[in-house]
mmCIF file of C-alpha atoms in Angstrom:
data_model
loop_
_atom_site.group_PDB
_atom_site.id
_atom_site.type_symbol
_atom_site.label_atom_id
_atom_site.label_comp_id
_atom_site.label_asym_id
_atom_site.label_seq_id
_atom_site.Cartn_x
_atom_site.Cartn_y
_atom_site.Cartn_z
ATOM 1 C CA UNK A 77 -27.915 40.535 46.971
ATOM 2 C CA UNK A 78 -27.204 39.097 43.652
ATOM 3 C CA UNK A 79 -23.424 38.285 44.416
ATOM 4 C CA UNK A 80 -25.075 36.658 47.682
ATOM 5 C CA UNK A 81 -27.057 34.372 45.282
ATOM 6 C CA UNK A 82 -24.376 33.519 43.038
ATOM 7 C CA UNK A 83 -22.357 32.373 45.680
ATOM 8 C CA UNK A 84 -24.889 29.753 46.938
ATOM 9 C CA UNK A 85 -25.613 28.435 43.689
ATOM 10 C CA UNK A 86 -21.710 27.647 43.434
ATOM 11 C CA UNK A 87 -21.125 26.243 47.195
ATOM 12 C CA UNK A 88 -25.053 24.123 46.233
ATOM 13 C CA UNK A 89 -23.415 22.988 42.996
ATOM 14 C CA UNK A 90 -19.868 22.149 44.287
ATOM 15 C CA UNK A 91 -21.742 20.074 47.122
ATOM 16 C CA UNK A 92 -22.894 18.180 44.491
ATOM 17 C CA UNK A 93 -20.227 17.779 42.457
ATOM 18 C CA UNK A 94 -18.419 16.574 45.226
ATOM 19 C CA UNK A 95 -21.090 14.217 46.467
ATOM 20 C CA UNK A 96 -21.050 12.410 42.787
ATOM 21 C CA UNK A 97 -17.241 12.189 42.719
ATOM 22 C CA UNK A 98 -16.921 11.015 46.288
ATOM 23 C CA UNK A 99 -20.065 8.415 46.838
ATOM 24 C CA UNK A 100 -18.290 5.155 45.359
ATOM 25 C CA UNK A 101 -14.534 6.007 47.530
ATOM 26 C CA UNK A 102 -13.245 4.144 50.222
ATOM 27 C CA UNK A 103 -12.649 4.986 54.067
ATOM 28 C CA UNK A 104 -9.077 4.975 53.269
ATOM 29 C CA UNK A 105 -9.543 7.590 50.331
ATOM 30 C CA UNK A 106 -12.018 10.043 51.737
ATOM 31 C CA UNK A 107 -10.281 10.472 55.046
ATOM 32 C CA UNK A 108 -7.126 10.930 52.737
ATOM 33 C CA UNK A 109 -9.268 13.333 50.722
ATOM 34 C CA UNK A 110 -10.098 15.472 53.985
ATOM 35 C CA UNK A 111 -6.606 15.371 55.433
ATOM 36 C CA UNK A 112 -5.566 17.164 51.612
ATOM 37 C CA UNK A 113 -8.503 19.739 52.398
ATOM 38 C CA UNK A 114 -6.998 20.445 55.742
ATOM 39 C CA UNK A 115 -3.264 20.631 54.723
ATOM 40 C CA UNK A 116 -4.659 23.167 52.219
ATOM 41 C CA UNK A 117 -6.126 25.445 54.809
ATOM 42 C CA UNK A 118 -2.910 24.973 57.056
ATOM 43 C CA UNK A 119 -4.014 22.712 59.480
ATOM 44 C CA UNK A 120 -1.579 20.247 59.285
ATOM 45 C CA UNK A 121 1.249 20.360 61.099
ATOM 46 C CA UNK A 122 3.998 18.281 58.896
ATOM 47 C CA UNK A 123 7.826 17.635 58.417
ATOM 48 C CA UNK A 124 9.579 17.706 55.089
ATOM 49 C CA UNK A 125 13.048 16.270 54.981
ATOM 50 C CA UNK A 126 14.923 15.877 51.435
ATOM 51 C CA UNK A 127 17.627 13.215 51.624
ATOM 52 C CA UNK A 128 20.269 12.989 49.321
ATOM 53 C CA UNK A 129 20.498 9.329 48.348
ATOM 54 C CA UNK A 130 24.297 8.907 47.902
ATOM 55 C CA UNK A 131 25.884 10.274 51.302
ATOM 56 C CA UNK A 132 22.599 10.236 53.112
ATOM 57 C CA UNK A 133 22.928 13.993 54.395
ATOM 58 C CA UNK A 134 19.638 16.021 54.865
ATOM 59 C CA UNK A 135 19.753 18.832 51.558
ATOM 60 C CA UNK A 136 16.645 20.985 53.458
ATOM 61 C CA UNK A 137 14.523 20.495 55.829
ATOM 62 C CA UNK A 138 11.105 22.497 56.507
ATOM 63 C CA UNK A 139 8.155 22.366 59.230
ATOM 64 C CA UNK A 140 5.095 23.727 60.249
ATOM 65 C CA UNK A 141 1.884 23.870 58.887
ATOM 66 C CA UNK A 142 2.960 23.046 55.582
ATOM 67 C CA UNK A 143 0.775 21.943 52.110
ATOM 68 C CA UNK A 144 3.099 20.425 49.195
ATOM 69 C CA UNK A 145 2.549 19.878 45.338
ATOM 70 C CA UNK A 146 4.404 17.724 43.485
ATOM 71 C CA UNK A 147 3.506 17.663 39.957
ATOM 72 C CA UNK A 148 1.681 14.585 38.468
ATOM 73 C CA UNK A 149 2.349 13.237 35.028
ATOM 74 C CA UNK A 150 -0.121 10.818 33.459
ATOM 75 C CA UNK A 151 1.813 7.726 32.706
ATOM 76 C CA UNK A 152 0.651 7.390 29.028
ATOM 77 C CA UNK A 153 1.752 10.819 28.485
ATOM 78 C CA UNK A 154 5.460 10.089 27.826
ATOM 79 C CA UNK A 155 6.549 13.206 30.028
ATOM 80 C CA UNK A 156 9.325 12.557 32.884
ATOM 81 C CA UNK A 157 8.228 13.124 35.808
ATOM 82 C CA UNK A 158 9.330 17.003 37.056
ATOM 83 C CA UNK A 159 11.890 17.014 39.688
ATOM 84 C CA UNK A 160 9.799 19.876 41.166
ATOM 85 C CA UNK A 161 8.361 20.055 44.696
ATOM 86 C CA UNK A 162 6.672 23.138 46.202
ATOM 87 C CA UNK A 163 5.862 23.733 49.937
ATOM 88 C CA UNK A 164 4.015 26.690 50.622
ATOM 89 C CA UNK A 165 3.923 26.929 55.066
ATOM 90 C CA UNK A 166 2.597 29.021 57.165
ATOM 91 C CA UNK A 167 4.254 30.927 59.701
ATOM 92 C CA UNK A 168 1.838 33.063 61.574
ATOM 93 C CA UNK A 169 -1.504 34.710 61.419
ATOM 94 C CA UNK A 170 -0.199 36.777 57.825
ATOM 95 C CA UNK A 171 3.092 35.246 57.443
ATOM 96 C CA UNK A 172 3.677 32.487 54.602
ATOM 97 C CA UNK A 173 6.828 31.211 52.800
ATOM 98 C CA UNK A 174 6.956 29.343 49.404
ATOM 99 C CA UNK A 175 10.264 27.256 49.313
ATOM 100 C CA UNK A 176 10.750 25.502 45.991
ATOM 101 C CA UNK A 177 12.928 22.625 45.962
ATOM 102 C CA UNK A 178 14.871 20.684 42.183
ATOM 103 C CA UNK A 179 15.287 17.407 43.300
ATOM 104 C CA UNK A 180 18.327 15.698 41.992
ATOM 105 C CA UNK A 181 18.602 11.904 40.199
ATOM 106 C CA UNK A 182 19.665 10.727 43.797
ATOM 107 C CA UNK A 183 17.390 12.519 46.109
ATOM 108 C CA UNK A 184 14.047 11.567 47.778
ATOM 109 C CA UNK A 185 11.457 12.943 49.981
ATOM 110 C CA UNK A 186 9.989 12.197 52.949
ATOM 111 C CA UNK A 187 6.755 14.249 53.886
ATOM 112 C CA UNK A 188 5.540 13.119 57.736
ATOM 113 C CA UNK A 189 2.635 14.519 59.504
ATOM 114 C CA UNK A 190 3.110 14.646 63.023
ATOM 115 C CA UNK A 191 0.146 15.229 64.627
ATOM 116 C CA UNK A 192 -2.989 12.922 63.904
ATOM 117 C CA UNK A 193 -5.820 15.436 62.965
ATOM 118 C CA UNK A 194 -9.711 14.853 62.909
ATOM 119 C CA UNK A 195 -11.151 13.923 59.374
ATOM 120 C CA UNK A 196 -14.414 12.208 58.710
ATOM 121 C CA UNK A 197 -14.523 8.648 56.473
ATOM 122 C CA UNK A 198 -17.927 9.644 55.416
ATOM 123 C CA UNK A 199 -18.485 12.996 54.869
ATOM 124 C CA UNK A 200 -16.728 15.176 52.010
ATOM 125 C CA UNK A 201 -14.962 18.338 53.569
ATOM 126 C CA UNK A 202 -15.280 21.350 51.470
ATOM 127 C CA UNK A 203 -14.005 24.852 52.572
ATOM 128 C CA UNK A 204 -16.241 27.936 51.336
ATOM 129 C CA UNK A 205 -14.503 31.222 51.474
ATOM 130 C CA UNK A 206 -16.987 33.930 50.156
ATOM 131 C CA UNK A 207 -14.223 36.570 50.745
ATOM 132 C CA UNK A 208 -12.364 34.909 47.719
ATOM 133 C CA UNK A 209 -15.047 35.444 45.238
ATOM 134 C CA UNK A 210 -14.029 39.410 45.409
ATOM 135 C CA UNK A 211 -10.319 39.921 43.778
ATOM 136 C CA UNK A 212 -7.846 42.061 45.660
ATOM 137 C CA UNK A 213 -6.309 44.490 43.375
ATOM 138 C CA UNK A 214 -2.867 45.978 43.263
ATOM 139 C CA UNK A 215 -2.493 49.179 41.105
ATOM 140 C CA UNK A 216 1.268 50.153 40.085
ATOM 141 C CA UNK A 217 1.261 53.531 38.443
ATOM 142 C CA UNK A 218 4.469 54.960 37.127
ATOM 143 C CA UNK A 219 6.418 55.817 34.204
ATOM 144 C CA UNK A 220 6.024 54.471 31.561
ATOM 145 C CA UNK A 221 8.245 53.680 28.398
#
């Protein structure tokens, strides 16, 4: 019962955390918001073409229900920006792929999502998953040096 507790204090606290951060947004920026919530839980189905800028030729191309990070840098922080961009899609009920892609001086991304999606303007989404508060351990037992 006490784990059952602890995890509605978090979800009650995190609903107002996100209520505070969220109340002064715009329509634009919520339902943006949302739509990151949903790519997230793989709900969004999305295309991901890298184009190399000289010749024009596709360098990979990935789909599906797809969520991408591409590191930020904080432009006072005098770091370049990192050439790195993950995508991390799923392919079935168990089956996901992480493809990590260097981007060169001349490439660029384009990241499309192909099928509109319902998100609310007003409303923050938040996704609870109680089953994550327990860790899933892997034990490796063998020789050791």
């Amino acid at each position: 019962m006490k784990l059952k507790s602890k995890i509605i204090a978090v979800a009650g606290a995190a609903l107002v955390m996100a209520g505070a951060l969220t109340a002064c947004s715009s329509d634009a920026d919520q339902a943006d918001y949302n739509i990151g919530v949903a790519a997230e839980s793989f709900e969004v189905q999305r295309t991901i073409v890298g184009i190399n800028g000289i010749t024009g030729e596709t360098i990979f191309f990935a789909e599906g229900r797809c969520s991408f990070e591409y590191p930020a840098v904080a432009k006072d922080s005098g770091e370049v920006a990192s050439r790195r961009f993950d995508v991390t899609c799923k392919y079935g009920p168990d089956e996901y792929r992480k493809h990590v892609f260097i981007l060169g001086d001349q490439d660029s991304v384009v990241v499309s999502q192909e099928v509109a999606i319902d998100v609310s303007e007003y409303h923050t989404r938040i996704v609870l998953k109680p089953q994550n508060a327990i860790p899933e351990f892997d034990i490796m037992v063998g020789e050791g040096k």
